[in-house]
Structure formats: structure tokens, C-alpha cells
Coordinates of C-alpha atoms in Angstrom, one line a residue:
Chain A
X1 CA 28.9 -33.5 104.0
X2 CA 26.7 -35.2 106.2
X3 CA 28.3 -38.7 106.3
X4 CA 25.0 -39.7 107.5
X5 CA 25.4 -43.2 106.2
X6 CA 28.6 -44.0 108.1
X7 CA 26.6 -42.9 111.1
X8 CA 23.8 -44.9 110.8
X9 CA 25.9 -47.9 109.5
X10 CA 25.8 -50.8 112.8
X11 CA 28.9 -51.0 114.9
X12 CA 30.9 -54.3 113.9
X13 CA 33.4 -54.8 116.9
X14 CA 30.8 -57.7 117.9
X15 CA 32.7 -61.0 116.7
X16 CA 30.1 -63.0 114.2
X17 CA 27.8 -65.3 116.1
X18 CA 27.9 -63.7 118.7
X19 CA 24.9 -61.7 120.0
X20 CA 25.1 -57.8 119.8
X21 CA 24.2 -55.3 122.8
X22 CA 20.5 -54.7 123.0
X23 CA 21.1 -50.9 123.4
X24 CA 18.6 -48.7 122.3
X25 CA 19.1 -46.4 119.9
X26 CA 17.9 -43.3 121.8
X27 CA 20.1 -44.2 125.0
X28 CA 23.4 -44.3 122.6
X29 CA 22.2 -41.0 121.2
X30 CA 23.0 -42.2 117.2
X31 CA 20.9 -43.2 114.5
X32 CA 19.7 -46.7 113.6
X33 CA 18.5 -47.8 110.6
X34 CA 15.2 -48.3 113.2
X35 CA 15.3 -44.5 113.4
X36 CA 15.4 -44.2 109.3
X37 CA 11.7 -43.9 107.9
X38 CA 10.9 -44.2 104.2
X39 CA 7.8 -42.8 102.8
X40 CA 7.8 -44.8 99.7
X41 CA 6.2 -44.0 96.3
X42 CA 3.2 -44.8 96.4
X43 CA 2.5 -42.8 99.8
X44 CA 0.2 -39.6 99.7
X45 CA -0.2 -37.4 102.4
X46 CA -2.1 -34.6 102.9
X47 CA -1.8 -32.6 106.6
X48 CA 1.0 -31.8 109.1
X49 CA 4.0 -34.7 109.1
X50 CA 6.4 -34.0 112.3
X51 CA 8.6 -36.7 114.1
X52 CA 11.9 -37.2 116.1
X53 CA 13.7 -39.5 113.2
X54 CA 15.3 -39.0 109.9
X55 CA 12.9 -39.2 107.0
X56 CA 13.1 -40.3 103.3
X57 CA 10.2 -38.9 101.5
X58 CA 9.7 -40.8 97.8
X59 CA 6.1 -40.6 97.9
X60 CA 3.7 -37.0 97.9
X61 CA 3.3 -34.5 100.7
X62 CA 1.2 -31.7 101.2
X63 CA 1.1 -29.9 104.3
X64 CA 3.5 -28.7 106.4
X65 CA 7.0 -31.2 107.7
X66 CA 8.6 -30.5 110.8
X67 CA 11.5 -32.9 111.9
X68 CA 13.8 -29.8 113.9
X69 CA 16.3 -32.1 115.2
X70 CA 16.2 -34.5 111.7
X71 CA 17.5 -34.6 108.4
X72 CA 15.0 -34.8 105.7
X73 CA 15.3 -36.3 102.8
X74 CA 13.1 -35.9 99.2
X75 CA 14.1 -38.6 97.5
X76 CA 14.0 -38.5 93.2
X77 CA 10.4 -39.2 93.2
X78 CA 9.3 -37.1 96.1
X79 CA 6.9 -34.1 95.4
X80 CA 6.2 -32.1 97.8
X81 CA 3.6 -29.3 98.5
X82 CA 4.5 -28.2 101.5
X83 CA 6.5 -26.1 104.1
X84 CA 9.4 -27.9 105.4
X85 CA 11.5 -27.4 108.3
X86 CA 13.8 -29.5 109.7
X87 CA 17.7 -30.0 110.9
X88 CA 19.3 -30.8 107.2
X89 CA 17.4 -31.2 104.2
X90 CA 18.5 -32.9 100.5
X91 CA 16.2 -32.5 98.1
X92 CA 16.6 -34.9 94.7
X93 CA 13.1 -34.8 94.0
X94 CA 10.2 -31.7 93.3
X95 CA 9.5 -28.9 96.4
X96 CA 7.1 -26.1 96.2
X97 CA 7.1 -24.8 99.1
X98 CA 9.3 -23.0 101.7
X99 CA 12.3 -25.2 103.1
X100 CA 14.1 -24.2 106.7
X101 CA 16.9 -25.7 108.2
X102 CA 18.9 -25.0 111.0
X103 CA 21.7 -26.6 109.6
X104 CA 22.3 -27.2 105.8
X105 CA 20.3 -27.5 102.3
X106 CA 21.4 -29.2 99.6
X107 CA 20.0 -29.7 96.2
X108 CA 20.9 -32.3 94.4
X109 CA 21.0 -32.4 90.8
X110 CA 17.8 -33.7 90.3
X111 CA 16.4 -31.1 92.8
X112 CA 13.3 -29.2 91.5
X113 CA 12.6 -26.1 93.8
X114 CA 10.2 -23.5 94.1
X115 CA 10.1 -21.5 97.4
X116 CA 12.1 -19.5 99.8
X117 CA 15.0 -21.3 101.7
X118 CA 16.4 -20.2 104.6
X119 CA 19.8 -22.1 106.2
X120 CA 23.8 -21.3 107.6
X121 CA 24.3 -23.5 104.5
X122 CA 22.9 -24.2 100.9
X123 CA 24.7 -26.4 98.8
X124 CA 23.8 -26.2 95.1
X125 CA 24.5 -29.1 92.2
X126 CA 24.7 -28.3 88.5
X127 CA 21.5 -29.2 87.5
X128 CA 19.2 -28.1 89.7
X129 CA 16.7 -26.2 89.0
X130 CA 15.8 -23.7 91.4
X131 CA 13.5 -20.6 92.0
X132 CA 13.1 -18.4 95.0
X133 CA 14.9 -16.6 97.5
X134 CA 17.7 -18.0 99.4
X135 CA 18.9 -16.6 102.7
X136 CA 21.9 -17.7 104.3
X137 CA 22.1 -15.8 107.3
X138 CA 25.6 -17.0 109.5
X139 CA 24.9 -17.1 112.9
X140 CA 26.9 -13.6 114.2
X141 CA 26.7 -11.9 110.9
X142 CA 25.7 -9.0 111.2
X143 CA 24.5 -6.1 108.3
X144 CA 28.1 -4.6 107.6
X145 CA 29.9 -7.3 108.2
X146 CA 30.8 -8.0 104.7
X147 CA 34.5 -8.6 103.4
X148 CA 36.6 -5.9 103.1
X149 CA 36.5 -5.2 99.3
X150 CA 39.8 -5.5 97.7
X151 CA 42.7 -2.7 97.3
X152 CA 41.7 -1.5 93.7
X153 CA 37.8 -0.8 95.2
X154 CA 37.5 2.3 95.0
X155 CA 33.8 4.2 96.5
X156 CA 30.6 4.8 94.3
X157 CA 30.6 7.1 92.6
X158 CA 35.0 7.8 92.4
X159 CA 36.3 8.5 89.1
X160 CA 36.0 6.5 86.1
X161 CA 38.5 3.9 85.1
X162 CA 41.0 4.4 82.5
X163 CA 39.6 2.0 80.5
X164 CA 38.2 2.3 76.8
X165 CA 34.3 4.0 76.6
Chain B
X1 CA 43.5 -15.1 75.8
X2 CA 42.1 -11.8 75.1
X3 CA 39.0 -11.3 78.1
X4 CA 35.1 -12.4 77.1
X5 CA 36.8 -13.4 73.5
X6 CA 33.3 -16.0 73.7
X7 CA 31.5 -13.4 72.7
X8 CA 32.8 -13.3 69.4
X9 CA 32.2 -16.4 67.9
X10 CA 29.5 -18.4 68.0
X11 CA 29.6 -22.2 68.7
X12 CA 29.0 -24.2 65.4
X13 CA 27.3 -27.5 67.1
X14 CA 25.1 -25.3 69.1
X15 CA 21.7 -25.4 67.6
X16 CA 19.3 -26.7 70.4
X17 CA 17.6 -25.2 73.8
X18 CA 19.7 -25.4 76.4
X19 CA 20.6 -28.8 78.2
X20 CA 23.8 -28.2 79.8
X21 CA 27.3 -26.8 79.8
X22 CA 29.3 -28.0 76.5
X23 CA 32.5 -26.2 77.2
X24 CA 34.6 -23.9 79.4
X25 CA 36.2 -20.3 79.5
X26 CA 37.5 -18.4 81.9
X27 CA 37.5 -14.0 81.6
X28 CA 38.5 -11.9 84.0
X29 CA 36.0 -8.5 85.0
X30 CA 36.9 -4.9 85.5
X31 CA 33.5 -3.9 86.4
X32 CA 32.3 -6.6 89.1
X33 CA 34.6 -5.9 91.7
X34 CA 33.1 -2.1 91.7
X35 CA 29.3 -3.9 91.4
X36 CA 30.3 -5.7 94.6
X37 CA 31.4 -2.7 96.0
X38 CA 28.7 -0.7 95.3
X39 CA 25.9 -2.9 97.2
X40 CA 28.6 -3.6 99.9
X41 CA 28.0 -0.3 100.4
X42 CA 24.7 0.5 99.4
X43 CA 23.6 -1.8 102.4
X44 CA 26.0 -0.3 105.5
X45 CA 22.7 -1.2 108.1
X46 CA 20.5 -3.8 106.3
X47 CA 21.9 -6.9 104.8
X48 CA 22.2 -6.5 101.2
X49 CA 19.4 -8.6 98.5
X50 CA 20.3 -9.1 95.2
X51 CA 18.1 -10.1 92.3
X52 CA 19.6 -12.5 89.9
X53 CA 18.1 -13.0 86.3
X54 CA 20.4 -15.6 85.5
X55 CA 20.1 -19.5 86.3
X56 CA 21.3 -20.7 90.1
X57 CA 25.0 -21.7 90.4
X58 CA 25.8 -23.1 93.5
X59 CA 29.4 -21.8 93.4
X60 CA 27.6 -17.9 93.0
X61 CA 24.9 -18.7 96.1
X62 CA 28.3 -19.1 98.5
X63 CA 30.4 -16.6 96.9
X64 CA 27.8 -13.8 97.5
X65 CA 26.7 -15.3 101.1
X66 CA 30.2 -15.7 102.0
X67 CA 31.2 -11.8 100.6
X68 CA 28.1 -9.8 101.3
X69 CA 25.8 -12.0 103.6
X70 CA 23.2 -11.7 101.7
X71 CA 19.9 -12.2 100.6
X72 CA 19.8 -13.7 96.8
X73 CA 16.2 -14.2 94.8
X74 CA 16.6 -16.1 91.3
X75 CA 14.7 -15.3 88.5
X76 CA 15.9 -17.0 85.7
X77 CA 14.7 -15.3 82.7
X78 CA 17.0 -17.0 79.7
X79 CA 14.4 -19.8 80.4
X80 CA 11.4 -17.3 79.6
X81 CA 13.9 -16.0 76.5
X82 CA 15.0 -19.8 75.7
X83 CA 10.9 -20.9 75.4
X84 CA 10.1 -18.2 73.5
X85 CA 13.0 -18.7 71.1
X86 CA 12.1 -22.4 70.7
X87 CA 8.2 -21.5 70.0
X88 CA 8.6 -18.5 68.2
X89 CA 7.0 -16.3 70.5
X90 CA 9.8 -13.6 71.4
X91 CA 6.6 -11.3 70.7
X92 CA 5.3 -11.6 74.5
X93 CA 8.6 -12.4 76.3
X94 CA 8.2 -8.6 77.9
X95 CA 4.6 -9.8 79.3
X96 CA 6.7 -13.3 80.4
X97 CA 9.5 -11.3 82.2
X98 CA 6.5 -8.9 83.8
X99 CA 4.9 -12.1 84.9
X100 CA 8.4 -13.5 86.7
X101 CA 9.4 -10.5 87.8
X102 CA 6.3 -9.4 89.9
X103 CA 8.0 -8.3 93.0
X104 CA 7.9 -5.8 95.2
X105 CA 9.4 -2.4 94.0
X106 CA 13.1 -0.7 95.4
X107 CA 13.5 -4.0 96.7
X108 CA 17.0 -4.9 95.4
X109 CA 20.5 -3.2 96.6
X110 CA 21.8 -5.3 93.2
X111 CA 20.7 -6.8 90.4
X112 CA 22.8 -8.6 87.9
X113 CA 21.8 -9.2 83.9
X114 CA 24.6 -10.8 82.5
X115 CA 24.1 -10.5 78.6
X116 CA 20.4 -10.9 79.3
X117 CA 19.7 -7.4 77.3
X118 CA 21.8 -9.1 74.1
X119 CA 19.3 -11.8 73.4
X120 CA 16.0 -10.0 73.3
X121 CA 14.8 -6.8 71.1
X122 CA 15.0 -3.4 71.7
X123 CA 11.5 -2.7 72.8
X124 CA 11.4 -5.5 75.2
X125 CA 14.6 -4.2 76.6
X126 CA 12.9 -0.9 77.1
X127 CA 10.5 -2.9 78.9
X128 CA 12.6 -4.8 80.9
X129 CA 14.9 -1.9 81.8
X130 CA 11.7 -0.1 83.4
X131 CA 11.1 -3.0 85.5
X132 CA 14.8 -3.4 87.0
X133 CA 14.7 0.3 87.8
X134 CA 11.4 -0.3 89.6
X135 CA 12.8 -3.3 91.2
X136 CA 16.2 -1.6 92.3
X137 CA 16.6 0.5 95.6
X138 CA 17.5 4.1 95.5
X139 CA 21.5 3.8 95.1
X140 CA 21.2 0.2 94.1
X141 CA 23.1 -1.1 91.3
X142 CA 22.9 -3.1 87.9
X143 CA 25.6 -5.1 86.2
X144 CA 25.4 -6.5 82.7
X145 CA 27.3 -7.0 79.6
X146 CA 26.1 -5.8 76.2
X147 CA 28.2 -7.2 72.8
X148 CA 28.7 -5.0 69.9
X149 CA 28.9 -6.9 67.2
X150 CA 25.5 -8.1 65.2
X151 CA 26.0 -11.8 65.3
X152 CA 23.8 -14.8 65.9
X153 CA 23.8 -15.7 69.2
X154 CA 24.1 -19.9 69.5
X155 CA 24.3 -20.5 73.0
X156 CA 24.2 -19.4 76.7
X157 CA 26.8 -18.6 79.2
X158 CA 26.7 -19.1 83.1
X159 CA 28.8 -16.9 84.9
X160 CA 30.4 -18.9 87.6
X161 CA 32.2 -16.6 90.1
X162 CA 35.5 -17.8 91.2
X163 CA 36.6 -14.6 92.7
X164 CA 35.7 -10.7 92.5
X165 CA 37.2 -10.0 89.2
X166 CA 37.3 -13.9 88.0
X167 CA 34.5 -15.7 86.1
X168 CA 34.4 -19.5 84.6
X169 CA 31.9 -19.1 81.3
X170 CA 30.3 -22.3 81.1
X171 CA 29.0 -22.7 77.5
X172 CA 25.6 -24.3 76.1
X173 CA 23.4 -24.6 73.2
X174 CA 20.7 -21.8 72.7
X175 CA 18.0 -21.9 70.1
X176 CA 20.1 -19.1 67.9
X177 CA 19.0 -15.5 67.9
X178 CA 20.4 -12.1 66.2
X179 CA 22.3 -10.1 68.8
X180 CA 20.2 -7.0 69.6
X181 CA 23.0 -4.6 69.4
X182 CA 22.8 -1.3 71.4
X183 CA 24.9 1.7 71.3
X184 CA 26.0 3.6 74.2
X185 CA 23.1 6.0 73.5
X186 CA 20.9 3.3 73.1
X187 CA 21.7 1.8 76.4
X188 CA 21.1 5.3 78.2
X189 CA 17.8 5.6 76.3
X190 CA 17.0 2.3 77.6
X191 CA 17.8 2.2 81.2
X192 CA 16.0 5.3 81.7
X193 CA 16.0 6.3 85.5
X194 CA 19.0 4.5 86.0
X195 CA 22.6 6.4 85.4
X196 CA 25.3 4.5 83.9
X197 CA 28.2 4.4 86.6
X198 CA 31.2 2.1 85.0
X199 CA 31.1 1.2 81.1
X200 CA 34.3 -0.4 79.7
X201 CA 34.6 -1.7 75.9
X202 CA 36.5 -5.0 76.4
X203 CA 39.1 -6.1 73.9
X204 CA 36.3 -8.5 72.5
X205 CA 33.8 -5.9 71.6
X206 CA 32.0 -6.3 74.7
X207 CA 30.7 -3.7 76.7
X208 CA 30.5 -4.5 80.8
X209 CA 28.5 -1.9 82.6
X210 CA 27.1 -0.9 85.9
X211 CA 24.2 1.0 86.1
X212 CA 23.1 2.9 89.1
X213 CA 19.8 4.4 90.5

């Protein structure tokens, strides 16, 4: 899992009172919650959404999203019309459209889905509901390189079994 | 317990369309190993794509990424078959699977059914049957189970893969139907243009088959 919350949770070494490091966020290389953006319900947008930060969509989109180095996130009342690509995606809330990610997928329960997603990594909850293609081409796999199928494989077209017909 | 023994008896509290999995079974396959096989082998130089009719299972999605790498489209027709139940209008569920399944044709290296072909009548299954072998490559195979005894049907099963010859059967309520019962002639007839590879009557009166083109 993504653990993105204990990432993005503040360091707490500083003793209380005491004033915290003014480091940015981009020179330490991790998340803040400054780098967290919510789109909240009531939001519509309609065109081309890109951006360097995590996002937390709960509003409408239609368009395309980019965030390549970012996890997206379509909250439970997110609907989105759109093309999405990004770093990590979890959907809780409505997608029609195509979803990309260099990393991971996941559907969430809630998840409605309609489109083609490609990702290493799709994680699916009971629940979802979900209808498309889904490619989850490994990096280095190539055609063949399936698992050897077990001992009692035999080739297409071998004999029957000796089982009842 | 005796393999697929779900099959024979209906679940009494199951009277609704389908909201989620009511209880558990595990059944053991003869026949899926060889359906893995045969589109492990049907696609040597491409990656393989399979066609599923059923609803997505995340546990499936990473069992056939992880064994075949490959592609996997979901159709999920038992919704088509549930709303048509519920409204009474089983009459145009072959025009509702045409509509889903408008894809390209000898597209598929596999296609899986389930007991789709169970819940619906014989001449939608004649109509469905023509569109899988459109849909399925040259070599390409077909799995599905077929019951033989003619009982109401009460509810759905998921097929969760646990391993190539190991299903979890996850239970829940279906508007109830009569089982459309084929024969072993009937099923040929049907799947005309497809050749039935693997057939074995299972000790609960089920009939798992693979079908090739």
C-alpha cells in the first residue's frame, strides 16, 4: 500500500514550543500537507488539469488529468469524465474515462469505472464495479513469459481425460 | 465435499437481485488448468487477452496478470441477465448481450462463461454462442459450466481463483430463474463453429467444458 499518509504526516522530533525548520517541502523531497490539493464538492471543471502535487478530486472533472509523478485521488463524490494519467491512482468515486499509471490502481469499493486502465498494478475491492479492459503489463514481461503450467498440463489438443462424458 | 455440490441446491433466502456475496464454497476444477493452458499457448508471440463475462474480482485480475500477463476486458453480462430477470424482459437479453458485447471479432485468445449459458434460454444461447465464436481467435478457447438438472436457479456465483485448479464460489441472491438445461448435443448445436475440447460431468451433475475454435 501506499502509506501515503504516514508520509505526508509532519516530523515530530521538534520538542513542543519550539519553532520547526522552515524547510521547504520540495528541497526535502517529501510531501506536505502544502503539497496535498483537494478539489472539493462543489468544484466543476471542464479542460486539461495537470500539476506537480498530489490531488484529491471530490468535485467533477471533464477533460483530461495529468499529475506523472503524483498520486491521484477520486474521492467518494468525485465524477470524472476524463482521461487520467498519473503516478498512482485510487478511485472511490465515478470514472469514465481511460486511467494510466505508472505505478498502481486501486479501486476502492465504492469505485465506479468505465474505461481502459493500464498499470504494473491494479488492485481491485469487492464492490467495485468496473468495465473495461485492464492491462497490467510488468515491466520485462515479455509475450511467452508466462508460468510454466503445472505437471498434469498436458498440450491442446492431447487426449481426453479419464473423466465421465 | 463432493466438487460444485452448489449447484444442486438452491439457496432458500435468496429471492432478490444481486447485492453481495451471502456465503462461501470452495470446488476444485479439472478443466481450468487445461483452459489456462490452452491460451498460454495459443499466445507463444503476442500477450494473451481474455474476455470475461463474469463480474471483476480483484483476486482473478492478479491471478491471470500474474500467470499469463495478460490483457483482461470485463463484460459483465449476469448484470444484463439480472435486469432482465427483475423486469421481466429476458425477451431482448440477446439484443442486451449484442449491445455489450460489440467488439472487435477473433479478438480473444480466451473467454470464460462461467454458468452464464444456465441462466438464459436456449435461443439466446444460440445467440450468444455465435457471438463468442466471433469474438474468439482462431485456436482460442471457451470455458464454462453447464448444470444438468432443471432447477430454479436462486442466486449467482463469482468464481474467485485461488489457484489453477482451485475456486472460492462466493454465493448471492439472483431474481430466480428455471435452469435452461442443455444436453451434450444441445451444447454442440449451440456452439456452432466452436469444437468442444474437454467436457467432464462432475459428481454434482455439472458439466465443465472447454470449447475451442
Amino acid at each position: 500500500m501506499f502509506k501515503r499518509d504516514e508520509a505526508v504526516r509532519p516530523q515530530t522530533t521538534t520538542p513542543p514550543g519550539a519553532q520547526p525548520p522552515s524547510v521547504p517541502a520540495s528541497t526535502t523531497g517529501r510531501p506536505t500537507e502544502r503539497d496535498r490539493v483537494n478539489l472539493g464538492k462543489s468544484v466543476i471543471i471542464k479542460g486539461e488539469l495537470s500539476g506537480s502535487e498530489d490531488l484529491t478530486i471530490e468535485g467533477t472533472v471533464e477533460g483530461k488529468i495529468e499529475l506523472r509523478q503524483h498520486v491521484l485521488t477520486i474521492g467518494p463524490n468525485g465524477k470524472i469524465k476524463a482521461q487520467v494519467v498519473a503516478k498512482a491512482v485510487i478511485v472511490q468515486g465515478e470514472v469514465h474515462g481511460n486511467i494510466t499509471a505508472t505505478e498502481k490502481v486501486d479501486l476502492r469499493e465504492s469505485a465506479s469505472v468505465d474505461g481502459d486502465v493500464v498499470a504494473p498494478r491494479v488492485a481491485i475491492s469487492e464492490g467495485a464495479h468496473f468495465r473495461g479492459s485492464i492491462d497490467m503489463q510488468k515491466a520485462g514481461v515479455k509475450p511467452g513469459d508466462t508460468k510454466p503450467a503445472s505437471p498434469d498440463m498436458k498440450p491442446a489438443g492431447a487426449p481426453e481425460p479419464t473423466a465421465t462424458r | 465435499m463432493s466438487v460444485f455440490s452448489w449447484a444442486q441446491k438452491p439457496a432458500p433466502e435468496a429471492t432478490g437481485p444481486s447485492t453481495g456475496a451471502v456465503d462461501e464454497v470452495e470446488a476444485t476444477s479439472k478443466v481450468f488448468p487445461r483452459f489456462l493452458s490452452a491460451v498460454a499457448q495459443q499466445a507463444l508471440e503476442t500477450r494473451p487477452v481474455i474476455l470475461e463475462l463474469g463480474p471483476v474480482v480483484g483476486a482473478n485480475v492478479e491471478f491471470f496478470s500474474d500467470r499469463l500477463a495478460c490483457k483482461l476486458y470485463i463484460e459483465n453480462l449476469y448484470l444484463d441477465l439480472e435486469e432482465a430477470a427483475r423486469l421481466g424482459t429476458r425477451a431482448g437479453l440477446a439484443e442486451a448481450f449484442l449491445r455489450r458485447l460489440a467488439l472487435a471479432g477473433d479478438m480473444f485468445d480466451g473467454i470464460l462463461c462461467w454458468d452464464l449459458f444456465d441462466f438464459i434460454d436456449a435461443k439466446t444461447g444460440k445467440t450468444l454462442a455465435g457471438e463468442l465464436a466471433r469474438l474468439l481467435k482462431p485456436g482460442g478457447a471457451v470455458y464454462g459450466f453447464f448444470g444438468t438438472t432443471p432447477i430454479e436457479l436462486c442466486r449467482y456465483t463469482r468464481y474467485v481463483i485461488e489457484s489453477e485448479s482451485r475456486f472460492r464460489l462466493q454465493h448471492s441472491p439472483a431474481t430466480p430463474v428455471k435452469r435452461n438445461v442443455l444436453l451434450t448435443r444441445d451444447i454442440t448445436k449451440m456452439f456452432e463453429g466452436l469444437s468442444v475440447s474437454e467436457s467432464v460431468l462432475l459428481k454434482s451433475s455439472t458439466r465443465e467444458t472447454l470449447f475451442r475454435r
